[in-house]
mmCIF file of C-alpha atoms and ligand atoms in Angstrom:
data_model
loop_
_atom_site.group_PDB
_atom_site.id
_atom_site.type_symbol
_atom_site.label_atom_id
_atom_site.label_comp_id
_atom_site.label_asym_id
_atom_site.label_seq_id
_atom_site.Cartn_x
_atom_site.Cartn_y
_atom_site.Cartn_z
ATOM 1 C CA MET A 1179 183.822 -45.104 -29.120
ATOM 2 C CA SER A 1180 186.812 -42.906 -30.057
ATOM 3 C CA ASN A 1181 186.324 -39.249 -30.787
ATOM 4 C CA SER A 1182 187.549 -39.533 -34.298
ATOM 5 C CA PHE A 1183 185.205 -42.547 -35.038
ATOM 6 C CA GLN A 1184 182.304 -40.437 -33.693
ATOM 7 C CA VAL A 1185 183.310 -37.575 -36.046
ATOM 8 C CA ILE A 1186 183.389 -39.886 -39.018
ATOM 9 C CA ILE A 1187 179.884 -41.345 -38.147
ATOM 10 C CA PHE A 1188 178.623 -37.808 -37.670
ATOM 11 C CA LEU A 1189 179.948 -36.632 -41.023
ATOM 12 C CA PHE A 1190 178.606 -39.740 -42.700
ATOM 13 C CA LEU A 1191 175.066 -39.215 -41.221
ATOM 14 C CA SER A 1192 175.213 -35.506 -42.152
ATOM 15 C CA VAL A 1193 176.112 -36.277 -45.734
ATOM 16 C CA PHE A 1194 173.667 -39.087 -45.949
ATOM 17 C CA SER A 1195 170.727 -36.956 -44.540
ATOM 18 C CA CYS A 1196 171.690 -34.089 -46.914
ATOM 19 C CA VAL A 1197 171.620 -36.446 -49.908
ATOM 20 C CA GLY A 1198 168.402 -38.018 -48.668
ATOM 21 C CA PHE A 1199 166.799 -34.603 -48.211
ATOM 22 C CA ALA A 1200 167.885 -33.452 -51.695
ATOM 23 C CA GLY A 1201 166.453 -36.783 -53.053
ATOM 24 C CA ASN A 1202 163.248 -36.197 -51.428
ATOM 25 C CA ASN A 1203 163.079 -32.525 -52.686
ATOM 26 C CA GLU A 1204 163.943 -33.765 -56.164
ATOM 27 C CA SER A 1205 161.238 -36.412 -56.140
ATOM 28 C CA GLN A 1206 158.696 -33.996 -54.632
ATOM 29 C CA LYS A 1207 159.470 -31.625 -57.508
ATOM 30 C CA THR A 1208 159.218 -34.322 -60.141
ATOM 31 C CA LYS A 1209 156.085 -35.614 -58.525
ATOM 32 C CA GLN A 1210 154.298 -32.332 -58.279
ATOM 33 C CA LYS A 1211 151.367 -32.657 -60.726
ATOM 34 C CA THR A 1212 150.471 -29.784 -62.990
ATOM 35 C CA VAL A 1213 146.977 -28.527 -63.938
ATOM 36 C CA LEU A 1214 145.842 -25.906 -66.365
ATOM 37 C CA VAL A 1215 142.592 -24.172 -65.211
ATOM 38 C CA THR A 1216 140.969 -21.765 -67.715
ATOM 39 C CA GLY A 1217 138.912 -18.865 -66.464
ATOM 40 C CA ALA A 1218 140.818 -18.658 -63.098
ATOM 41 C CA SER A 1219 140.333 -15.058 -62.475
ATOM 42 C CA SER A 1220 137.094 -15.359 -60.453
ATOM 43 C CA GLY A 1221 134.291 -17.547 -59.171
ATOM 44 C CA ILE A 1222 134.612 -21.226 -59.600
ATOM 45 C CA GLY A 1223 137.888 -21.126 -61.567
ATOM 46 C CA LEU A 1224 139.533 -19.069 -58.769
ATOM 47 C CA LYS A 1225 138.271 -21.463 -56.184
ATOM 48 C CA ILE A 1226 139.588 -24.452 -58.121
ATOM 49 C CA THR A 1227 142.989 -22.635 -58.396
ATOM 50 C CA GLN A 1228 143.059 -22.007 -54.644
ATOM 51 C CA VAL A 1229 142.032 -25.571 -53.641
ATOM 52 C CA LEU A 1230 144.432 -27.278 -56.030
ATOM 53 C CA SER A 1231 147.411 -24.973 -55.257
ATOM 54 C CA LYS A 1232 146.783 -25.389 -51.458
ATOM 55 C CA ASN A 1233 146.800 -29.187 -51.929
ATOM 56 C CA GLY A 1234 150.263 -29.016 -53.533
ATOM 57 C CA TYR A 1235 149.507 -29.098 -57.178
ATOM 58 C CA LEU A 1236 151.042 -26.611 -59.490
ATOM 59 C CA VAL A 1237 148.299 -24.666 -61.278
ATOM 60 C CA TYR A 1238 148.708 -22.859 -64.552
ATOM 61 C CA ALA A 1239 145.958 -20.324 -64.098
ATOM 62 C CA GLY A 1240 144.419 -18.962 -67.253
ATOM 63 C CA ALA A 1241 143.264 -15.295 -67.188
ATOM 64 C CA ARG A 1242 142.872 -12.389 -69.506
ATOM 65 C CA ARG A 1243 143.671 -9.168 -67.678
ATOM 66 C CA ASP A 1244 147.124 -8.066 -66.494
ATOM 67 C CA SER A 1245 145.828 -7.312 -63.029
ATOM 68 C CA ASP A 1246 144.386 -10.906 -62.787
ATOM 69 C CA LEU A 1247 147.537 -12.417 -64.076
ATOM 70 C CA LYS A 1248 149.503 -10.485 -61.478
ATOM 71 C CA ARG A 1249 147.222 -11.492 -58.626
ATOM 72 C CA LEU A 1250 147.349 -15.197 -59.656
ATOM 73 C CA ASP A 1251 151.182 -15.076 -59.912
ATOM 74 C CA ALA A 1252 151.425 -13.898 -56.302
ATOM 75 C CA MET A 1253 149.739 -17.179 -55.046
ATOM 76 C CA ASP A 1254 151.938 -20.096 -54.048
ATOM 77 C CA ASN A 1255 152.006 -23.054 -56.473
ATOM 78 C CA VAL A 1256 150.325 -20.880 -59.132
ATOM 79 C CA GLU A 1257 151.768 -19.546 -62.388
ATOM 80 C CA SER A 1258 149.493 -17.382 -64.527
ATOM 81 C CA VAL A 1259 148.987 -17.865 -68.273
ATOM 82 C CA ARG A 1260 147.358 -15.346 -70.529
ATOM 83 C CA LEU A 1261 144.538 -17.324 -72.036
ATOM 84 C CA ASP A 1262 141.388 -16.159 -73.892
ATOM 85 C CA VAL A 1263 139.805 -19.382 -75.013
ATOM 86 C CA THR A 1264 138.419 -17.697 -78.143
ATOM 87 C CA ASP A 1265 141.863 -16.634 -79.347
ATOM 88 C CA GLN A 1266 143.728 -19.493 -81.079
ATOM 89 C CA ALA A 1267 147.027 -17.494 -81.044
ATOM 90 C CA GLN A 1268 146.862 -17.160 -77.327
ATOM 91 C CA ILE A 1269 146.084 -20.809 -76.910
ATOM 92 C CA ASP A 1270 149.067 -21.811 -79.054
ATOM 93 C CA ALA A 1271 151.252 -19.452 -76.982
ATOM 94 C CA ALA A 1272 149.973 -20.999 -73.795
ATOM 95 C CA VAL A 1273 150.913 -24.489 -75.078
ATOM 96 C CA LYS A 1274 154.338 -23.284 -75.890
ATOM 97 C CA LYS A 1275 154.757 -21.584 -72.587
ATOM 98 C CA ILE A 1276 153.595 -24.666 -70.514
ATOM 99 C CA ALA A 1277 155.510 -27.234 -72.687
ATOM 100 C CA GLY A 1278 158.584 -24.915 -72.363
ATOM 101 C CA LYS A 1279 158.510 -25.404 -68.491
ATOM 102 C CA GLY A 1280 159.362 -29.094 -69.025
ATOM 103 C CA ARG A 1281 157.069 -30.274 -66.346
ATOM 104 C CA GLY A 1282 154.424 -31.760 -68.613
ATOM 105 C CA LEU A 1283 150.778 -31.276 -67.935
ATOM 106 C CA ASP A 1284 148.752 -33.755 -65.868
ATOM 107 C CA ALA A 1285 145.319 -32.273 -66.091
ATOM 108 C CA LEU A 1286 143.215 -29.778 -67.986
ATOM 109 C CA VAL A 1287 140.175 -27.974 -66.368
ATOM 110 C CA ASN A 1288 138.000 -26.312 -69.067
ATOM 111 C CA ASN A 1289 136.301 -23.869 -66.784
ATOM 112 C CA ALA A 1290 136.022 -20.471 -68.478
ATOM 113 C CA GLY A 1291 132.472 -19.599 -69.325
ATOM 114 C CA ILE A 1292 129.938 -16.920 -69.744
ATOM 115 C CA ALA A 1293 126.070 -16.806 -69.749
ATOM 116 C CA VAL A 1294 123.843 -15.372 -72.301
ATOM 117 C CA ILE A 1295 120.307 -15.280 -71.056
ATOM 118 C CA GLY A 1296 117.055 -14.195 -72.728
ATOM 119 C CA PRO A 1297 114.242 -15.261 -75.022
ATOM 120 C CA LEU A 1298 115.272 -17.616 -77.782
ATOM 121 C CA ILE A 1299 112.986 -15.890 -80.333
ATOM 122 C CA GLU A 1300 114.465 -12.445 -79.580
ATOM 123 C CA VAL A 1301 118.151 -12.593 -78.538
ATOM 124 C CA PRO A 1302 120.301 -11.911 -81.631
ATOM 125 C CA VAL A 1303 122.307 -14.653 -83.301
ATOM 126 C CA GLU A 1304 125.555 -12.836 -82.494
ATOM 127 C CA GLU A 1305 124.856 -13.356 -78.790
ATOM 128 C CA LEU A 1306 124.398 -17.074 -79.194
ATOM 129 C CA ASP A 1307 127.491 -17.148 -81.352
ATOM 130 C CA TRP A 1308 129.438 -15.591 -78.469
ATOM 131 C CA GLN A 1309 127.883 -17.973 -75.946
ATOM 132 C CA LEU A 1310 128.877 -20.968 -77.992
ATOM 133 C CA ASN A 1311 132.271 -19.574 -78.916
ATOM 134 C CA VAL A 1312 133.304 -19.214 -75.241
ATOM 135 C CA ASN A 1313 131.493 -22.181 -73.678
ATOM 136 C CA VAL A 1314 131.725 -24.817 -76.436
ATOM 137 C CA LEU A 1315 134.360 -23.902 -78.941
ATOM 138 C CA GLY A 1316 136.641 -22.724 -76.060
ATOM 139 C CA PRO A 1317 136.919 -26.184 -74.409
ATOM 140 C CA TYR A 1318 137.092 -27.664 -77.831
ATOM 141 C CA ARG A 1319 140.118 -25.525 -78.900
ATOM 142 C CA VAL A 1320 141.853 -25.793 -75.637
ATOM 143 C CA THR A 1321 141.386 -29.560 -75.391
ATOM 144 C CA GLN A 1322 142.719 -30.100 -78.961
ATOM 145 C CA ALA A 1323 145.788 -27.844 -78.235
ATOM 146 C CA PHE A 1324 146.747 -29.624 -74.958
ATOM 147 C CA ALA A 1325 145.725 -33.120 -75.952
ATOM 148 C CA PRO A 1326 149.301 -34.262 -76.872
ATOM 149 C CA MET A 1327 150.534 -33.137 -73.404
ATOM 150 C CA ILE A 1328 147.685 -34.814 -71.563
ATOM 151 C CA ILE A 1329 148.094 -37.946 -73.609
ATOM 152 C CA GLU A 1330 151.840 -37.951 -72.865
ATOM 153 C CA SER A 1331 151.078 -37.821 -69.118
ATOM 154 C CA LYS A 1332 148.084 -40.212 -69.253
ATOM 155 C CA GLY A 1333 146.320 -37.315 -67.560
ATOM 156 C CA ARG A 1334 142.793 -36.041 -66.988
ATOM 157 C CA ILE A 1335 140.450 -33.592 -68.612
ATOM 158 C CA THR A 1336 137.414 -32.138 -66.844
ATOM 159 C CA THR A 1337 135.082 -29.395 -67.922
ATOM 160 C CA THR A 1338 132.860 -27.243 -65.898
ATOM 161 C CA GLY A 1339 129.374 -28.066 -67.225
ATOM 162 C CA SER A 1340 126.274 -27.125 -65.256
ATOM 163 C CA ILE A 1341 122.926 -28.523 -64.143
ATOM 164 C CA SER A 1342 121.914 -26.423 -67.227
ATOM 165 C CA GLY A 1343 123.414 -29.389 -69.153
ATOM 166 C CA ILE A 1344 120.396 -31.354 -68.015
ATOM 167 C CA LEU A 1345 117.800 -28.617 -67.252
ATOM 168 C CA SER A 1346 116.581 -26.142 -69.948
ATOM 169 C CA GLY A 1347 114.380 -23.508 -68.301
ATOM 170 C CA SER A 1348 112.667 -20.619 -69.886
ATOM 171 C CA MET A 1349 115.048 -17.773 -70.712
ATOM 172 C CA PHE A 1350 118.070 -20.018 -70.169
ATOM 173 C CA GLY A 1351 118.037 -21.449 -73.749
ATOM 174 C CA GLN A 1352 121.390 -20.163 -75.060
ATOM 175 C CA TYR A 1353 123.279 -21.023 -71.828
ATOM 176 C CA SER A 1354 121.587 -24.463 -71.619
ATOM 177 C CA MET A 1355 122.413 -25.185 -75.305
ATOM 178 C CA SER A 1356 126.050 -24.508 -74.580
ATOM 179 C CA LYS A 1357 126.075 -26.730 -71.421
ATOM 180 C CA HIS A 1358 124.158 -29.608 -73.197
ATOM 181 C CA ALA A 1359 126.982 -29.500 -75.776
ATOM 182 C CA ILE A 1360 129.457 -30.011 -72.959
ATOM 183 C CA GLU A 1361 127.577 -33.284 -71.921
ATOM 184 C CA ALA A 1362 128.024 -34.607 -75.482
ATOM 185 C CA PHE A 1363 131.584 -33.297 -75.660
ATOM 186 C CA THR A 1364 132.456 -35.154 -72.447
ATOM 187 C CA ASP A 1365 130.928 -38.479 -73.408
ATOM 188 C CA SER A 1366 132.482 -38.581 -76.784
ATOM 189 C CA LEU A 1367 135.761 -37.355 -75.621
ATOM 190 C CA ALA A 1368 135.862 -39.831 -72.726
ATOM 191 C CA THR A 1369 135.370 -42.760 -75.096
ATOM 192 C CA GLU A 1370 137.954 -41.499 -77.627
ATOM 193 C CA MET A 1371 140.574 -40.898 -74.917
ATOM 194 C CA GLU A 1372 140.183 -44.393 -73.346
ATOM 195 C CA ARG A 1373 142.879 -45.826 -75.771
ATOM 196 C CA PHE A 1374 145.288 -43.281 -74.300
ATOM 197 C CA ASP A 1375 144.377 -43.956 -70.657
ATOM 198 C CA VAL A 1376 143.180 -40.385 -70.371
ATOM 199 C CA GLN A 1377 140.043 -40.038 -68.118
ATOM 200 C CA VAL A 1378 137.452 -37.410 -68.863
ATOM 201 C CA SER A 1379 134.653 -36.043 -66.690
ATOM 202 C CA VAL A 1380 132.191 -33.118 -66.388
ATOM 203 C CA ILE A 1381 131.505 -31.160 -63.190
ATOM 204 C CA GLU A 1382 127.839 -30.032 -63.063
ATOM 205 C CA PRO A 1383 127.372 -27.240 -60.534
ATOM 206 C CA GLY A 1384 124.044 -25.795 -59.380
ATOM 207 C CA ASN A 1385 124.049 -22.160 -58.338
ATOM 208 C CA TYR A 1386 127.228 -20.935 -56.634
ATOM 209 C CA ALA A 1387 128.646 -17.510 -55.959
ATOM 210 C CA SER A 1388 130.606 -16.089 -58.856
ATOM 211 C CA LYS A 1389 130.643 -13.100 -61.229
ATOM 212 C CA ILE A 1390 128.737 -14.832 -64.051
ATOM 213 C CA GLY A 1391 125.388 -13.244 -63.352
ATOM 214 C CA GLU A 1392 126.820 -9.797 -62.888
ATOM 215 C CA SER A 1393 128.671 -10.088 -66.124
ATOM 216 C CA PHE A 1394 125.506 -11.125 -67.921
ATOM 217 C CA VAL A 1395 123.644 -8.125 -66.553
ATOM 218 C CA LYS A 1396 126.516 -5.713 -67.566
ATOM 219 C CA ARG A 1397 126.645 -7.094 -71.087
ATOM 220 C CA LEU A 1398 122.805 -6.960 -71.414
ATOM 221 C CA GLU A 1399 122.749 -3.425 -70.319
ATOM 222 C CA LYS A 1400 125.542 -2.544 -72.775
ATOM 223 C CA LYS A 1401 123.957 -4.454 -75.721
ATOM 224 C CA GLY A 1402 120.246 -3.831 -74.893
ATOM 225 C CA TYR A 1403 119.190 -7.064 -76.586
ATOM 226 C CA TRP A 1404 116.326 -7.777 -74.243
ATOM 227 C CA GLY A 1405 114.342 -4.647 -73.145
ATOM 228 C CA GLU A 1406 110.883 -3.281 -72.164
ATOM 229 C CA ASP A 1407 109.637 -3.837 -75.753
ATOM 230 C CA SER A 1408 110.198 -7.620 -75.354
ATOM 231 C CA ALA A 1409 107.315 -10.020 -75.442
ATOM 232 C CA TYR A 1410 109.025 -11.372 -72.257
ATOM 233 C CA ALA A 1411 109.464 -7.907 -70.497
ATOM 234 C CA ASN A 1412 107.696 -9.247 -67.350
ATOM 235 C CA GLU A 1413 110.528 -11.782 -66.798
ATOM 236 C CA LEU A 1414 113.334 -9.192 -67.394
ATOM 237 C CA ALA A 1415 113.311 -7.342 -64.040
ATOM 238 C CA GLY A 1416 113.313 -10.565 -61.977
ATOM 239 C CA MET A 1417 115.973 -12.183 -64.042
ATOM 240 C CA LYS A 1418 118.296 -9.053 -63.757
ATOM 241 C CA ALA A 1419 117.682 -8.866 -60.075
ATOM 242 C CA GLY A 1420 118.287 -12.567 -59.495
ATOM 243 C CA MET A 1421 121.333 -12.904 -61.745
ATOM 244 C CA GLY A 1422 122.907 -9.645 -60.774
ATOM 245 C CA ASN A 1423 123.199 -10.459 -57.110
ATOM 246 C CA ALA A 1424 125.226 -13.588 -56.079
ATOM 247 C CA SER A 1425 125.532 -12.548 -52.483
ATOM 248 C CA GLN A 1426 123.066 -15.142 -51.326
ATOM 249 C CA SER A 1427 124.780 -17.972 -53.202
ATOM 250 C CA LYS A 1428 127.064 -20.500 -51.608
ATOM 251 C CA ASP A 1429 130.800 -20.421 -51.914
ATOM 252 C CA PRO A 1430 131.966 -22.922 -54.572
ATOM 253 C CA GLN A 1431 134.453 -24.830 -52.330
ATOM 254 C CA GLU A 1432 132.654 -28.118 -52.952
ATOM 255 C CA VAL A 1433 132.755 -27.596 -56.652
ATOM 256 C CA ALA A 1434 136.463 -27.244 -56.474
ATOM 257 C CA GLU A 1435 136.810 -30.363 -54.288
ATOM 258 C CA ALA A 1436 134.789 -32.301 -56.944
ATOM 259 C CA VAL A 1437 137.284 -31.171 -59.543
ATOM 260 C CA MET A 1438 140.140 -32.344 -57.326
ATOM 261 C CA HIS A 1439 138.490 -35.785 -57.090
ATOM 262 C CA ALA A 1440 138.063 -35.891 -60.887
ATOM 263 C CA LEU A 1441 141.629 -35.001 -61.562
ATOM 264 C CA PHE A 1442 143.394 -37.068 -58.877
ATOM 265 C CA SER A 1443 141.316 -39.761 -57.282
ATOM 266 C CA ASP A 1444 141.899 -43.397 -58.232
ATOM 267 C CA LYS A 1445 138.272 -43.747 -59.321
ATOM 268 C CA PRO A 1446 137.157 -40.601 -61.026
ATOM 269 C CA LYS A 1447 133.498 -40.409 -61.897
ATOM 270 C CA ARG A 1448 132.155 -39.376 -65.326
ATOM 271 C CA ARG A 1449 129.633 -36.912 -63.957
ATOM 272 C CA TYR A 1450 129.885 -34.818 -60.741
ATOM 273 C CA LEU A 1451 126.523 -33.258 -59.805
ATOM 274 C CA VAL A 1452 127.437 -30.608 -57.184
ATOM 275 C CA VAL A 1453 124.542 -28.526 -55.888
ATOM 276 C CA PRO A 1454 124.032 -26.376 -52.815
ATOM 277 C CA ASN A 1455 120.664 -27.833 -51.813
ATOM 278 C CA ALA A 1456 118.431 -30.841 -52.194
ATOM 279 C CA SER A 1457 115.917 -29.150 -54.436
ATOM 280 C CA GLN A 1458 118.485 -28.476 -57.132
ATOM 281 C CA ALA A 1459 119.461 -32.230 -57.046
ATOM 282 C CA TYR A 1460 115.789 -33.147 -57.085
ATOM 283 C CA PHE A 1461 114.978 -30.988 -60.207
ATOM 284 C CA THR A 1462 118.060 -32.087 -62.093
ATOM 285 C CA LEU A 1463 117.560 -35.825 -61.511
ATOM 286 C CA GLY A 1464 113.823 -35.349 -62.112
ATOM 287 C CA GLN A 1465 114.464 -33.765 -65.461
ATOM 288 C CA ALA A 1466 116.869 -36.596 -66.494
ATOM 289 C CA MET A 1467 114.152 -39.060 -65.604
ATOM 290 C CA THR A 1468 111.464 -37.095 -67.460
ATOM 291 C CA GLU A 1469 113.558 -37.337 -70.549
ATOM 292 C CA LEU A 1470 114.069 -41.008 -70.196
ATOM 293 C CA LEU A 1471 110.343 -41.466 -69.761
ATOM 294 C CA GLN A 1472 109.572 -39.170 -72.715
ATOM 295 C CA LEU A 1473 111.883 -41.213 -74.897
ATOM 296 C CA ASN A 1474 110.229 -44.400 -73.835
ATOM 297 C CA GLN A 1475 106.641 -43.160 -74.329
ATOM 298 C CA ASP A 1476 104.385 -44.517 -77.040
ATOM 299 C CA GLN A 1477 107.020 -46.028 -79.307
ATOM 300 C CA PRO A 1478 107.154 -49.516 -80.839
ATOM 301 C CA TYR A 1479 109.899 -50.636 -78.459
ATOM 302 C CA SER A 1480 108.728 -49.095 -75.226
ATOM 303 C CA PHE A 1481 109.844 -50.845 -72.056
ATOM 304 C CA THR A 1482 107.530 -51.604 -69.111
ATOM 305 C CA ARG A 1483 108.070 -50.078 -65.690
ATOM 306 C CA ASP A 1484 109.496 -53.392 -64.459
ATOM 307 C CA GLN A 1485 111.914 -53.584 -67.430
ATOM 308 C CA LEU A 1486 112.982 -49.951 -66.797
ATOM 309 C CA ILE A 1487 113.698 -50.791 -63.199
ATOM 310 C CA GLU A 1488 115.703 -53.854 -64.239
ATOM 311 C CA MET A 1489 117.671 -51.704 -66.639
ATOM 312 C CA MET A 1490 118.366 -49.137 -63.949
ATOM 313 C CA ASP A 1491 119.615 -51.927 -61.524
ATOM 314 C CA ALA A 1492 121.939 -53.171 -64.221
ATOM 315 C CA GLN A 1493 123.288 -49.665 -64.865
ATOM 316 C CA MET A 1494 123.788 -49.007 -61.223
ATOM 317 C CA LYS A 1495 125.997 -52.155 -60.953
ATOM 318 C CA SER A 1496 128.104 -50.871 -63.856
ATOM 319 C CA LEU A 1497 128.910 -47.443 -62.362
HETATM 320 N N1 NAP B 574 128.442 -20.012 -60.723
HETATM 321 C C1 NAP B 574 127.540 -20.861 -60.956
HETATM 322 O O1 NAP B 574 126.415 -20.920 -60.268
HETATM 323 C C2 NAP B 574 127.806 -21.831 -62.117
HETATM 324 C C3 NAP B 574 126.858 -22.992 -62.081
HETATM 325 C C4 NAP B 574 127.151 -23.927 -63.095
HETATM 326 C C5 NAP B 574 128.151 -23.754 -63.995
HETATM 327 N N2 NAP B 574 128.988 -22.685 -63.917
HETATM 328 C C6 NAP B 574 130.123 -22.553 -64.807
HETATM 329 O O2 NAP B 574 131.296 -22.301 -64.144
HETATM 330 C C7 NAP B 574 132.195 -21.776 -65.085
HETATM 331 C C8 NAP B 574 132.949 -20.578 -64.332
HETATM 332 O O3 NAP B 574 131.992 -19.607 -64.159
HETATM 333 P P1 NAP B 574 131.748 -18.773 -62.805
HETATM 334 O O4 NAP B 574 130.247 -19.025 -62.388
HETATM 335 O O5 NAP B 574 132.820 -19.003 -61.914
HETATM 336 O O6 NAP B 574 131.765 -17.254 -63.362
HETATM 337 P P2 NAP B 574 132.701 -16.093 -63.304
HETATM 338 O O7 NAP B 574 133.062 -15.687 -61.908
HETATM 339 O O8 NAP B 574 132.204 -14.998 -64.199
HETATM 340 O O9 NAP B 574 134.048 -16.728 -64.039
HETATM 341 C C9 NAP B 574 134.101 -16.960 -65.438
HETATM 342 C C10 NAP B 574 135.592 -17.078 -65.700
HETATM 343 O O10 NAP B 574 135.661 -17.346 -67.128
HETATM 344 C C11 NAP B 574 136.552 -16.339 -67.739
HETATM 345 N N3 NAP B 574 136.221 -16.119 -69.081
HETATM 346 C C12 NAP B 574 135.155 -15.583 -69.576
HETATM 347 N N4 NAP B 574 135.301 -15.464 -70.996
HETATM 348 C C13 NAP B 574 136.524 -15.988 -71.302
HETATM 349 C C14 NAP B 574 137.262 -16.160 -72.439
HETATM 350 N N5 NAP B 574 136.826 -15.777 -73.630
HETATM 351 N N6 NAP B 574 138.474 -16.795 -72.365
HETATM 352 C C15 NAP B 574 138.958 -17.090 -71.105
HETATM 353 N N7 NAP B 574 138.358 -16.862 -69.984
HETATM 354 C C16 NAP B 574 137.101 -16.385 -70.045
HETATM 355 C C17 NAP B 574 136.407 -15.151 -66.845
HETATM 356 O O11 NAP B 574 137.523 -14.306 -67.083
HETATM 357 P P3 NAP B 574 137.306 -12.719 -67.028
HETATM 358 O O12 NAP B 574 137.427 -12.341 -65.583
HETATM 359 O O13 NAP B 574 138.568 -12.221 -67.762
HETATM 360 O O14 NAP B 574 136.017 -12.309 -67.627
HETATM 361 C C18 NAP B 574 136.366 -15.743 -65.500
HETATM 362 O O15 NAP B 574 137.581 -16.101 -65.062
HETATM 363 C C19 NAP B 574 131.566 -21.434 -66.246
HETATM 364 O O16 NAP B 574 131.755 -22.484 -67.249
HETATM 365 C C20 NAP B 574 130.119 -21.490 -65.860
HETATM 366 O O17 NAP B 574 129.220 -21.776 -66.933
HETATM 367 C C21 NAP B 574 128.835 -21.656 -62.988
#
């Protein structure tokens, strides 16, 4: 082969490989999926942000404080967005900002949440109002605002519910009410979004390490709505000690992995029960069964045990 022919081949291959590389980069860029995660400053939301961004997704990470926004911006594949889910003006600004990037939005994770805990007959209505404002109206507002972008991408929506969406223990009434609402929100939204090829799910974690308990204790101490004069004073110390210390709780890695499955697997599930031990699974499923049996009990159209098992078999096939 002559030298000049070799040079031409070399130049051709170089140009070809450059074009090919640029093409790959371009398609990687256009293929990079985008996700908005609310409440990304700590706990489960931060873990979701870390896991998704490490897996190559671009995360728009919602946070409220400047220091958190800065910290999130420093992460690869993460762009922070100022987002208080109780503030419609901030939500609208977030839509504008994300739409303005021109990358669309493939998924929304309604994760931001708080916990109000205490006796239902004593905790002031304002505290319940705040609980529902963040945990229920928050996902409602944010989902409505981003729905056009999610529909456009035929994307996915998931919300961080809780095993408290099934369980309703003593002193957890306000929080459980908010998480039960997320169960209903998810089922109705999933059905309504079917026509747009948008899939909807709920993640139901048990106890995992985060700041939620600590924040509850801080707020309780500031507001003083549950104190020594309560009819439930005996429960107070234990609740504060338990909620205020998350050091024994498991890291929420598996919760974030469930979110990734809900957002990007070919076959997302409607419900993701993610618990750190068997007893939390046992109690949650046990409660769901108790409710089923209570509904069936002593009513004109009760089903027999065999009929219930038959119904369960049919349901299992349809999952
Ligand atoms: N940890 C658990 O064991 C567990 C179990 C089941 C379900 N969950 C759910 O998981 C979700 C995340 O909670 P977490 O446990 O990870 O607690 P966390 O560490 O306290 O995180 C809560 C996140 O929500 C944000 N947030 C609170 N109010 C907000 C508002 N008005 N607007 C926007 N963001 C707001 C917080 O931001 P700031 O830092 O600005 O306050 C923080 O980023 C919640 O929905 C919670 O109910 C947690």
